[in-house]
Amino acid sequence: MIFSPSLSFHRSLTLKPTNYYYYNSGAVTACLNVEVRVSGSSQNTSSLQEKKSAEIIADEKKFIVGTYARAPLVLSSGKGCKLYDVEGREYLDLTSGIAVNALGHGDPAWVRAVTEQADVLTHVSNVYYSIPQVELAKRLVASSFADRVFFCNSGTEATEAAIKFARKFQRFSNPDSKEPPYEFLAFTNCFHGRTMGALALTSKEHYRSPFQPVMPGVTFLEYGDTQAAVEAIESGKVAAVFVEPIQGEGGIYSATKEFLQSLRTACDTSGCLLVYDEVQCGLGRTGYLWAHESYGVFPDIMTLAKPLAGGLPIGAVLVTERVASAISYGDHGSTFAGNPLVCSAGIAVLDKISNPTFLASVCEKGVYFKDLLVQKLGGDSHVKEIRGLGLIIGVELDVSASPLVEACQKSGLLVLTAGKGNVVRIVPPLIISKQELELAAEILVKCLPVLDQASNK
């Protein structure tokens, strides 16, 4: 998008020229009316480059609400598993935009699907039917336990829809009850979103406490505590159980088959719904199309989002016919959800990831990389455990992971934290090569000594 000082605004706003320079194959261009001298220039190019990121960061702090503690990195482009900052530095991306860019950056089929659809029809609202929405829904149903799909715009919106669907299902199933089951179970270390309903289902107190009171009726139990969960479900007060088959934000913890099967059995007995949150762990991330497939235990509702549209905002709630039969016109809705543009992107993503050969490659690379990390990092005194499935991997440390994450960034590798800040979260694009995984392991090994320095302070 090009900004011009001549743009008119509804309120007075003075645009000051800003030194944002963009380098492309040696050519220098400027945004806004900034004079740039290239040949024969006496300006210090290095100085200008150093100034660029600092100015953008300063403007962000001035104009954007301060909800993000961002890394001091201004990214401008990407291709495959590589990202580039505004100074032209290259980074190997093992974050995928927090498990979003499953096909990496600039996947040709994805770009083609988006540009072709944008040229035809982008948005019409859900007042009308649109072909890409129906086609994506058909694909999701054909590849899952579900019979129907509700589209929304994010993971937290998917959680909100699942909450409403569960409440409505219980009212529909218990028409003579003055107080049908309305409570919810969730688990320690879980993360289900930041809007008010989803926030109430998120276990970390520091997320919830500034916004109390949140939605009442939520009980948090120890992740994996089968006995406590079964007892709570059998109380008859619980409308739905929300659980991540693999916890991402919580620190890359995997459920056991026995735990999920016990939840499934108890839910069936009591009439409670089982909801899987696969916003981060679903859609190929584990080497299975859906993370729960590795357990063979299926839900009534599943929430999806992050990778589904390859970087465009989308969410989806997959439900059985039994749940869908309780939902009526007007019970829920969204203006933007399931528009032709995001659904065309979703079709491109799902078609590629659902290919058995693609999924097999994720499995293979996940095993290879985990073994490599164990070999290269496992002997370090600060590394407590390396865990995960497929290409969602956590490296748990006995100290904060932040110094290691920062050192990796300075060395050209992007990774995330998770858990209590002591887990390195690795969620690369699913297309990553073994050579890139080897490079990532080498950088992690090289940067490990910063943990000794940090722990000695």
Short mmCIF file of C-alpha atoms in Angstrom, two decimals:
data_model
loop_
_atom_site.label_atom_id
_atom_site.label_comp_id
_atom_site.label_asym_id
_atom_site.label_seq_id
_atom_site.Cartn_x
_atom_site.Cartn_y
_atom_site.Cartn_z
CA MET A 1 0.00 0.00 0.00
CA ILE A 2 1.37 3.46 -0.93
CA PHE A 3 0.70 6.39 1.39
CA SER A 4 0.60 9.87 -0.06
CA PRO A 5 0.79 13.15 1.88
CA SER A 6 -2.01 14.46 -0.32
CA LEU A 7 -4.55 12.00 1.14
CA SER A 8 -7.46 13.72 2.87
CA PHE A 9 -8.52 12.59 6.31
CA HIS A 10 -11.71 13.11 8.29
CA ARG A 11 -9.67 14.63 11.05
CA SER A 12 -6.55 16.70 10.98
CA LEU A 13 -3.45 14.56 10.72
CA THR A 14 -0.06 15.76 9.61
CA LEU A 15 2.01 13.20 7.79
CA LYS A 16 5.69 13.76 8.33
CA PRO A 17 8.19 12.36 5.83
CA THR A 18 9.73 9.22 7.26
CA ASN A 19 12.96 7.57 6.21
CA TYR A 20 11.59 4.15 5.20
CA TYR A 21 13.80 2.78 2.44
CA TYR A 22 13.25 -0.44 0.55
CA TYR A 23 16.12 -2.21 -1.18
CA ASN A 24 15.44 -4.44 -4.16
CA SER A 25 18.24 -5.90 -6.27
CA GLY A 26 20.47 -2.96 -5.49
CA ALA A 27 17.90 -0.32 -6.43
CA VAL A 28 16.74 2.09 -3.77
CA THR A 29 13.24 3.55 -3.67
CA ALA A 30 11.58 5.70 -1.05
CA CYS A 31 8.14 5.80 0.52
CA LEU A 32 6.68 9.33 0.83
CA ASN A 33 8.52 12.36 -0.46
CA VAL A 34 12.00 11.62 0.79
CA GLU A 35 14.88 12.48 -1.48
CA VAL A 36 17.31 9.59 -1.95
CA ARG A 37 20.66 9.95 -3.61
CA VAL A 38 22.19 6.72 -4.83
CA SER A 39 25.13 7.13 -7.18
CA GLY A 40 27.79 9.42 -5.83
CA SER A 41 25.86 9.94 -2.62
CA SER A 42 27.91 11.01 0.35
CA GLN A 43 25.30 9.69 2.75
CA ASN A 44 26.29 6.74 4.86
CA THR A 45 24.11 3.90 3.52
CA SER A 46 24.85 1.74 6.54
CA SER A 47 23.66 4.52 8.83
CA LEU A 48 20.42 4.85 6.88
CA GLN A 49 19.83 1.13 7.10
CA GLU A 50 20.38 1.12 10.84
CA LYS A 51 17.94 4.00 11.20
CA LYS A 52 15.20 2.33 9.21
CA SER A 53 14.03 -0.30 11.70
CA ALA A 54 14.38 2.09 14.62
CA GLU A 55 12.04 4.61 12.99
CA ILE A 56 9.41 2.02 12.15
CA ILE A 57 9.54 0.67 15.70
CA ALA A 58 9.24 4.21 17.07
CA ASP A 59 6.20 4.87 14.89
CA GLU A 60 4.60 1.61 16.03
CA LYS A 61 4.98 2.68 19.64
CA LYS A 62 3.43 6.04 18.79
CA PHE A 63 0.41 4.92 16.73
CA ILE A 64 -0.51 1.35 17.75
CA VAL A 65 -2.09 0.27 21.03
CA GLY A 66 0.59 -1.37 23.15
CA THR A 67 -0.75 -4.91 23.43
CA TYR A 68 2.33 -6.64 22.00
CA ALA A 69 5.83 -6.96 23.46
CA ARG A 70 7.33 -7.39 20.01
CA ALA A 71 10.81 -8.59 19.17
CA PRO A 72 12.82 -5.65 17.76
CA LEU A 73 12.60 -6.95 14.22
CA VAL A 74 10.85 -5.36 11.23
CA LEU A 75 10.10 -7.99 8.59
CA SER A 76 9.39 -6.95 5.02
CA SER A 77 9.30 -10.08 2.83
CA GLY A 78 9.52 -13.83 2.81
CA LYS A 79 9.92 -16.82 0.54
CA GLY A 80 9.63 -20.45 1.49
CA CYS A 81 11.03 -20.82 5.00
CA LYS A 82 13.06 -17.60 4.83
CA LEU A 83 12.10 -14.14 6.07
CA TYR A 84 13.87 -10.84 5.39
CA ASP A 85 13.92 -7.70 7.45
CA VAL A 86 13.87 -4.16 6.06
CA GLU A 87 17.65 -4.09 6.13
CA GLY A 88 17.79 -7.18 3.94
CA ARG A 89 18.97 -9.62 6.62
CA GLU A 90 17.82 -13.22 6.16
CA TYR A 91 16.19 -15.37 8.83
CA LEU A 92 15.24 -19.04 8.90
CA ASP A 93 11.65 -19.04 10.10
CA LEU A 94 10.76 -21.73 12.64
CA THR A 95 7.74 -19.78 13.90
CA SER A 96 5.44 -19.82 10.84
CA GLY A 97 3.73 -16.72 12.20
CA ILE A 98 2.81 -18.81 15.30
CA ALA A 99 1.98 -22.00 13.38
CA VAL A 100 0.06 -20.17 10.63
CA ASN A 101 2.23 -20.28 7.52
CA ALA A 102 2.18 -24.05 7.10
CA LEU A 103 3.07 -23.73 3.40
CA GLY A 104 5.75 -21.17 4.10
CA HIS A 105 5.85 -17.75 2.52
CA GLY A 106 4.71 -17.14 -1.05
CA ASP A 107 3.59 -20.69 -1.90
CA PRO A 108 2.82 -20.52 -5.66
CA ALA A 109 -0.49 -22.41 -5.52
CA TRP A 110 -1.67 -20.31 -2.58
CA VAL A 111 -0.65 -17.04 -4.26
CA ARG A 112 -2.42 -18.10 -7.45
CA ALA A 113 -5.61 -19.04 -5.60
CA VAL A 114 -5.70 -15.75 -3.71
CA THR A 115 -4.89 -13.48 -6.63
CA GLU A 116 -7.30 -15.20 -8.99
CA GLN A 117 -10.12 -15.05 -6.45
CA ALA A 118 -9.37 -11.43 -5.54
CA ASP A 119 -9.73 -10.57 -9.20
CA VAL A 120 -13.22 -12.12 -9.28
CA LEU A 121 -14.95 -11.71 -5.90
CA THR A 122 -13.60 -11.01 -2.43
CA HIS A 123 -16.54 -10.53 -0.09
CA VAL A 124 -20.34 -10.75 -0.21
CA SER A 125 -21.29 -11.46 3.45
CA ASN A 126 -23.30 -14.43 4.61
CA VAL A 127 -26.55 -12.93 3.38
CA TYR A 128 -25.75 -14.79 0.16
CA TYR A 129 -24.24 -18.12 -0.89
CA SER A 130 -20.72 -18.28 -2.30
CA ILE A 131 -19.00 -21.17 -4.05
CA PRO A 132 -15.58 -21.24 -2.30
CA GLN A 133 -17.22 -21.39 1.15
CA VAL A 134 -19.31 -24.41 0.21
CA GLU A 135 -16.35 -26.10 -1.49
CA LEU A 136 -14.06 -25.64 1.52
CA ALA A 137 -16.78 -26.93 3.85
CA LYS A 138 -17.24 -30.03 1.69
CA ARG A 139 -13.51 -30.73 1.84
CA LEU A 140 -13.35 -30.30 5.62
CA VAL A 141 -16.31 -32.63 6.13
CA ALA A 142 -14.89 -35.22 3.73
CA SER A 143 -11.56 -35.26 5.55
CA SER A 144 -12.80 -35.33 9.15
CA PHE A 145 -15.30 -36.73 11.68
CA ALA A 146 -17.60 -33.77 11.08
CA ASP A 147 -20.87 -33.40 9.20
CA ARG A 148 -21.06 -29.61 9.10
CA VAL A 149 -18.87 -26.52 9.39
CA PHE A 150 -19.31 -23.02 10.80
CA PHE A 151 -16.82 -20.43 9.55
CA CYS A 152 -15.47 -17.51 11.55
CA ASN A 153 -12.33 -15.35 11.45
CA SER A 154 -9.90 -16.59 14.12
CA GLY A 155 -9.18 -19.21 16.74
CA THR A 156 -10.74 -17.26 19.58
CA GLU A 157 -13.89 -16.74 17.50
CA ALA A 158 -14.01 -20.48 16.91
CA THR A 159 -13.87 -21.03 20.67
CA GLU A 160 -16.68 -18.53 21.22
CA ALA A 161 -18.83 -20.33 18.65
CA ALA A 162 -18.09 -23.69 20.28
CA ILE A 163 -19.16 -22.28 23.66
CA LYS A 164 -22.46 -21.08 22.22
CA PHE A 165 -23.06 -24.30 20.32
CA ALA A 166 -22.45 -26.37 23.46
CA ARG A 167 -24.81 -24.26 25.55
CA LYS A 168 -27.48 -24.36 22.84
CA PHE A 169 -27.04 -28.12 22.39
CA GLN A 170 -27.69 -28.74 26.06
CA ARG A 171 -30.78 -26.54 26.08
CA PHE A 172 -32.01 -28.28 22.93
CA SER A 173 -31.31 -31.75 24.39
CA ASN A 174 -32.91 -30.98 27.76
CA PRO A 175 -36.05 -29.05 26.83
CA ASP A 176 -37.82 -29.76 30.14
CA SER A 177 -34.90 -28.76 32.35
CA LYS A 178 -35.03 -25.36 34.03
CA GLU A 179 -31.25 -25.37 34.22
CA PRO A 180 -29.62 -27.61 31.60
CA PRO A 181 -25.87 -28.26 31.94
CA TYR A 182 -24.01 -25.01 31.28
CA GLU A 183 -20.59 -25.40 32.91
CA PHE A 184 -17.29 -26.12 31.15
CA LEU A 185 -14.15 -28.09 31.90
CA ALA A 186 -10.72 -26.99 30.74
CA PHE A 187 -7.21 -27.93 31.81
CA THR A 188 -4.00 -26.53 33.22
CA ASN A 189 -1.63 -24.90 30.71
CA CYS A 190 -4.45 -24.56 28.19
CA PHE A 191 -4.95 -21.61 25.87
CA HIS A 192 -8.22 -21.11 23.99
CA GLY A 193 -8.15 -17.40 23.10
CA ARG A 194 -8.40 -13.86 24.39
CA THR A 195 -12.03 -12.82 23.87
CA MET A 196 -14.18 -12.99 26.98
CA GLY A 197 -15.61 -16.48 26.63
CA ALA A 198 -12.38 -18.01 25.35
CA LEU A 199 -10.45 -16.12 28.02
CA ALA A 200 -12.60 -17.74 30.70
CA LEU A 201 -11.48 -21.12 29.33
CA THR A 202 -7.77 -20.15 29.37
CA SER A 203 -5.99 -21.33 32.50
CA LYS A 204 -3.22 -18.77 32.98
CA GLU A 205 -4.39 -16.37 35.65
CA HIS A 206 -2.44 -13.39 34.32
CA TYR A 207 -4.44 -13.51 31.08
CA ARG A 208 -7.75 -13.44 32.94
CA SER A 209 -7.20 -11.34 36.06
CA PRO A 210 -7.18 -7.85 34.43
CA PHE A 211 -10.60 -8.53 32.91
CA GLN A 212 -12.49 -10.12 35.79
CA PRO A 213 -15.24 -11.05 36.09
CA VAL A 214 -15.05 -13.36 33.08
CA MET A 215 -17.66 -15.93 32.10
CA PRO A 216 -18.51 -18.03 35.19
CA GLY A 217 -18.93 -21.78 35.29
CA VAL A 218 -15.45 -22.91 34.20
CA THR A 219 -13.44 -25.47 36.18
CA PHE A 220 -9.75 -26.09 35.49
CA LEU A 221 -8.36 -29.56 36.15
CA GLU A 222 -4.86 -30.98 35.83
CA TYR A 223 -4.12 -31.85 32.21
CA GLY A 224 -4.16 -35.64 32.08
CA ASP A 225 -5.96 -36.18 35.40
CA THR A 226 -8.45 -38.76 34.20
CA GLN A 227 -10.13 -39.45 37.53
CA ALA A 228 -10.86 -35.81 38.33
CA ALA A 229 -12.16 -35.16 34.82
CA VAL A 230 -14.47 -38.17 34.79
CA GLU A 231 -15.87 -37.28 38.20
CA ALA A 232 -16.57 -33.70 37.09
CA ILE A 233 -18.23 -34.80 33.86
CA GLU A 234 -20.41 -37.33 35.66
CA SER A 235 -21.75 -34.56 37.92
CA GLY A 236 -24.21 -33.78 35.13
CA LYS A 237 -23.47 -30.05 35.26
CA VAL A 238 -20.92 -29.88 32.44
CA ALA A 239 -22.04 -28.78 28.97
CA ALA A 240 -18.70 -29.42 27.28
CA VAL A 241 -15.07 -30.34 27.88
CA PHE A 242 -12.49 -28.24 26.03
CA VAL A 243 -9.11 -29.90 25.50
CA GLU A 244 -6.11 -29.53 23.21
CA PRO A 245 -4.77 -32.92 22.03
CA ILE A 246 -1.39 -31.18 22.06
CA GLN A 247 -0.97 -27.96 24.00
CA GLY A 248 0.98 -25.36 22.04
CA GLU A 249 1.00 -22.15 24.07
CA GLY A 250 1.05 -24.26 27.24
CA GLY A 251 4.45 -25.78 26.44
CA ILE A 252 4.00 -28.59 23.86
CA TYR A 253 2.39 -31.16 26.11
CA SER A 254 0.65 -34.13 24.50
CA ALA A 255 -2.42 -35.88 25.86
CA THR A 256 -2.43 -39.65 26.21
CA LYS A 257 -4.87 -41.89 24.39
CA GLU A 258 -6.15 -43.15 27.72
CA PHE A 259 -6.93 -39.62 28.89
CA LEU A 260 -8.84 -38.67 25.73
CA GLN A 261 -10.66 -42.00 25.63
CA SER A 262 -11.77 -41.54 29.23
CA LEU A 263 -13.09 -38.08 28.38
CA ARG A 264 -14.92 -39.50 25.37
CA THR A 265 -16.53 -42.31 27.35
CA ALA A 266 -17.59 -40.04 30.22
CA CYS A 267 -19.03 -37.48 27.81
CA ASP A 268 -21.02 -40.17 26.02
CA THR A 269 -22.42 -41.43 29.31
CA SER A 270 -23.39 -38.00 30.65
CA GLY A 271 -24.52 -36.28 27.46
CA CYS A 272 -21.61 -33.83 27.66
CA LEU A 273 -19.85 -32.64 24.48
CA LEU A 274 -16.16 -33.21 23.82
CA VAL A 275 -14.47 -30.24 22.11
CA TYR A 276 -10.98 -30.48 20.65
CA ASP A 277 -9.07 -27.25 20.15
CA GLU A 278 -6.79 -27.94 17.18
CA VAL A 279 -6.18 -24.29 16.33
CA GLN A 280 -2.41 -24.77 16.67
CA CYS A 281 -1.85 -28.52 16.53
CA GLY A 282 -4.27 -29.37 13.70
CA LEU A 283 -4.05 -29.43 9.91
CA GLY A 284 -0.91 -31.45 9.35
CA ARG A 285 1.25 -29.99 12.12
CA THR A 286 1.69 -33.38 13.82
CA GLY A 287 2.07 -35.36 10.62
CA TYR A 288 -1.60 -36.34 10.82
CA LEU A 289 -4.20 -34.15 9.17
CA TRP A 290 -5.87 -33.76 12.57
CA ALA A 291 -3.85 -34.21 15.75
CA HIS A 292 -6.51 -36.41 17.38
CA GLU A 293 -6.21 -38.98 14.57
CA SER A 294 -3.04 -40.27 16.19
CA TYR A 295 -5.14 -41.24 19.23
CA GLY A 296 -8.16 -42.61 17.37
CA VAL A 297 -10.51 -40.73 19.73
CA PHE A 298 -12.92 -38.34 18.04
CA PRO A 299 -14.72 -35.22 19.29
CA ASP A 300 -18.19 -33.75 18.86
CA ILE A 301 -16.76 -30.33 18.01
CA MET A 302 -13.34 -29.24 16.74
CA THR A 303 -12.02 -25.71 16.46
CA LEU A 304 -9.56 -24.75 13.71
CA ALA A 305 -7.89 -21.55 12.59
CA LYS A 306 -4.22 -20.68 12.30
CA PRO A 307 -2.94 -22.49 9.16
CA LEU A 308 -6.28 -23.01 7.42
CA ALA A 309 -6.04 -20.04 5.05
CA GLY A 310 -2.25 -19.84 4.91
CA GLY A 311 -1.99 -16.45 6.60
CA LEU A 312 -5.38 -14.91 5.89
CA PRO A 313 -7.77 -14.64 8.86
CA ILE A 314 -10.08 -17.63 9.16
CA GLY A 315 -11.54 -19.88 11.81
CA ALA A 316 -13.76 -22.93 11.57
CA VAL A 317 -15.87 -25.00 13.92
CA LEU A 318 -16.45 -28.57 12.77
CA VAL A 319 -19.45 -30.34 14.32
CA THR A 320 -21.37 -33.58 14.10
CA GLU A 321 -24.94 -33.62 12.80
CA ARG A 322 -26.13 -34.19 16.37
CA VAL A 323 -24.68 -30.84 17.42
CA ALA A 324 -25.67 -29.04 14.23
CA SER A 325 -29.30 -30.10 14.67
CA ALA A 326 -29.49 -27.90 17.78
CA ILE A 327 -28.43 -24.74 15.92
CA SER A 328 -31.02 -22.51 14.27
CA TYR A 329 -30.96 -19.48 11.98
CA GLY A 330 -29.68 -16.47 13.88
CA ASP A 331 -28.03 -18.41 16.70
CA HIS A 332 -24.63 -17.21 15.56
CA GLY A 333 -23.09 -15.34 12.65
CA SER A 334 -20.30 -13.22 11.22
CA THR A 335 -20.06 -10.56 8.55
CA PHE A 336 -16.64 -11.49 7.19
CA ALA A 337 -16.52 -15.21 7.92
CA GLY A 338 -16.04 -17.65 5.07
CA ASN A 339 -15.71 -15.03 2.37
CA PRO A 340 -14.66 -16.15 -1.11
CA LEU A 341 -11.08 -14.90 -0.72
CA VAL A 342 -10.17 -16.70 2.50
CA CYS A 343 -12.00 -19.85 1.49
CA SER A 344 -10.15 -20.03 -1.83
CA ALA A 345 -6.94 -19.73 0.16
CA GLY A 346 -8.21 -22.45 2.50
CA ILE A 347 -8.92 -24.81 -0.37
CA ALA A 348 -5.36 -24.36 -1.67
CA VAL A 349 -3.92 -25.06 1.80
CA LEU A 350 -6.14 -28.05 2.59
CA ASP A 351 -5.65 -29.66 -0.82
CA LYS A 352 -1.89 -29.59 -0.39
CA ILE A 353 -1.63 -30.57 3.27
CA SER A 354 -4.21 -33.38 3.11
CA ASN A 355 -2.15 -35.21 0.50
CA PRO A 356 -0.88 -38.43 2.17
CA THR A 357 2.58 -37.95 0.70
CA PHE A 358 2.79 -34.45 2.19
CA LEU A 359 1.69 -35.70 5.61
CA ALA A 360 4.20 -38.55 5.47
CA SER A 361 6.96 -36.02 4.82
CA VAL A 362 5.93 -34.02 7.90
CA CYS A 363 6.11 -37.21 10.00
CA GLU A 364 9.53 -38.08 8.62
CA LYS A 365 10.97 -34.60 9.10
CA GLY A 366 9.52 -34.38 12.58
CA VAL A 367 11.21 -37.60 13.69
CA TYR A 368 14.47 -36.55 12.01
CA PHE A 369 14.52 -33.12 13.63
CA LYS A 370 13.55 -34.32 17.09
CA ASP A 371 16.29 -36.96 16.98
CA LEU A 372 18.73 -34.33 15.78
CA LEU A 373 17.81 -32.00 18.64
CA VAL A 374 18.17 -34.78 21.18
CA GLN A 375 21.59 -35.63 19.75
CA LYS A 376 22.86 -32.04 19.66
CA LEU A 377 21.08 -30.40 22.60
CA GLY A 378 20.17 -33.30 24.87
CA GLY A 379 23.50 -33.29 26.71
CA ASP A 380 23.29 -29.64 27.73
CA SER A 381 22.71 -29.14 31.45
CA HIS A 382 19.95 -26.59 30.84
CA VAL A 383 17.89 -28.85 28.54
CA LYS A 384 15.34 -30.81 30.59
CA GLU A 385 13.24 -32.40 27.85
CA ILE A 386 12.67 -32.35 24.09
CA ARG A 387 9.11 -33.31 23.22
CA GLY A 388 6.46 -33.04 20.53
CA LEU A 389 5.01 -34.77 17.51
CA GLY A 390 5.66 -34.02 13.87
CA LEU A 391 6.72 -30.39 13.48
CA ILE A 392 5.41 -29.04 16.77
CA ILE A 393 8.36 -29.43 19.12
CA GLY A 394 9.21 -28.02 22.53
CA VAL A 395 12.63 -27.78 24.15
CA GLU A 396 12.11 -27.36 27.88
CA LEU A 397 14.85 -25.56 29.79
CA ASP A 398 15.60 -25.09 33.47
CA VAL A 399 15.90 -21.33 32.89
CA SER A 400 14.06 -18.73 30.85
CA ALA A 401 14.17 -19.41 27.12
CA SER A 402 14.21 -15.72 26.21
CA PRO A 403 18.02 -15.28 26.08
CA LEU A 404 18.28 -18.27 23.74
CA VAL A 405 15.45 -17.01 21.52
CA GLU A 406 17.09 -13.58 21.32
CA ALA A 407 20.51 -15.05 20.53
CA CYS A 408 19.00 -17.22 17.81
CA GLN A 409 17.35 -14.19 16.25
CA LYS A 410 20.68 -12.36 16.14
CA SER A 411 22.13 -15.44 14.44
CA GLY A 412 19.39 -15.60 11.80
CA LEU A 413 16.97 -18.11 13.34
CA LEU A 414 13.45 -17.32 14.53
CA VAL A 415 11.88 -19.47 17.27
CA LEU A 416 9.23 -18.84 19.95
CA THR A 417 8.74 -19.37 23.65
CA ALA A 418 5.92 -21.29 25.33
CA GLY A 419 4.84 -22.66 28.69
CA LYS A 420 6.08 -20.53 31.58
CA GLY A 421 8.63 -18.89 29.31
CA ASN A 422 11.06 -21.77 29.75
CA VAL A 423 10.16 -23.72 26.60
CA VAL A 424 11.52 -23.05 23.12
CA ARG A 425 8.58 -23.61 20.79
CA ILE A 426 9.45 -24.81 17.27
CA VAL A 427 6.67 -24.73 14.68
CA PRO A 428 8.31 -24.31 11.25
CA PRO A 429 6.52 -24.26 7.91
CA LEU A 430 5.60 -27.84 7.06
CA ILE A 431 7.52 -27.52 3.79
CA ILE A 432 10.85 -27.04 5.56
CA SER A 433 13.74 -29.14 4.22
CA LYS A 434 16.06 -31.41 6.19
CA GLN A 435 18.94 -29.12 5.27
CA GLU A 436 17.11 -26.17 6.84
CA LEU A 437 16.36 -28.22 9.94
CA GLU A 438 20.05 -29.10 10.21
CA LEU A 439 20.95 -25.41 9.96
CA ALA A 440 18.42 -24.60 12.68
CA ALA A 441 19.94 -27.23 14.98
CA GLU A 442 23.42 -25.84 14.40
CA ILE A 443 22.32 -22.31 15.29
CA LEU A 444 20.57 -23.54 18.43
CA VAL A 445 23.75 -25.36 19.51
CA LYS A 446 25.87 -22.30 18.81
CA CYS A 447 23.58 -20.09 20.88
CA LEU A 448 23.19 -22.41 23.89
CA PRO A 449 26.08 -20.82 25.87
CA VAL A 450 23.96 -17.69 26.42
CA LEU A 451 21.95 -19.74 28.91
CA ASP A 452 25.07 -20.16 31.08
CA GLN A 453 25.66 -16.41 30.96
CA ALA A 454 22.03 -15.69 31.84
CA SER A 455 21.94 -18.17 34.73
CA ASN A 456 25.18 -16.73 36.21
CA LYS A 457 23.83 -13.19 36.39
#
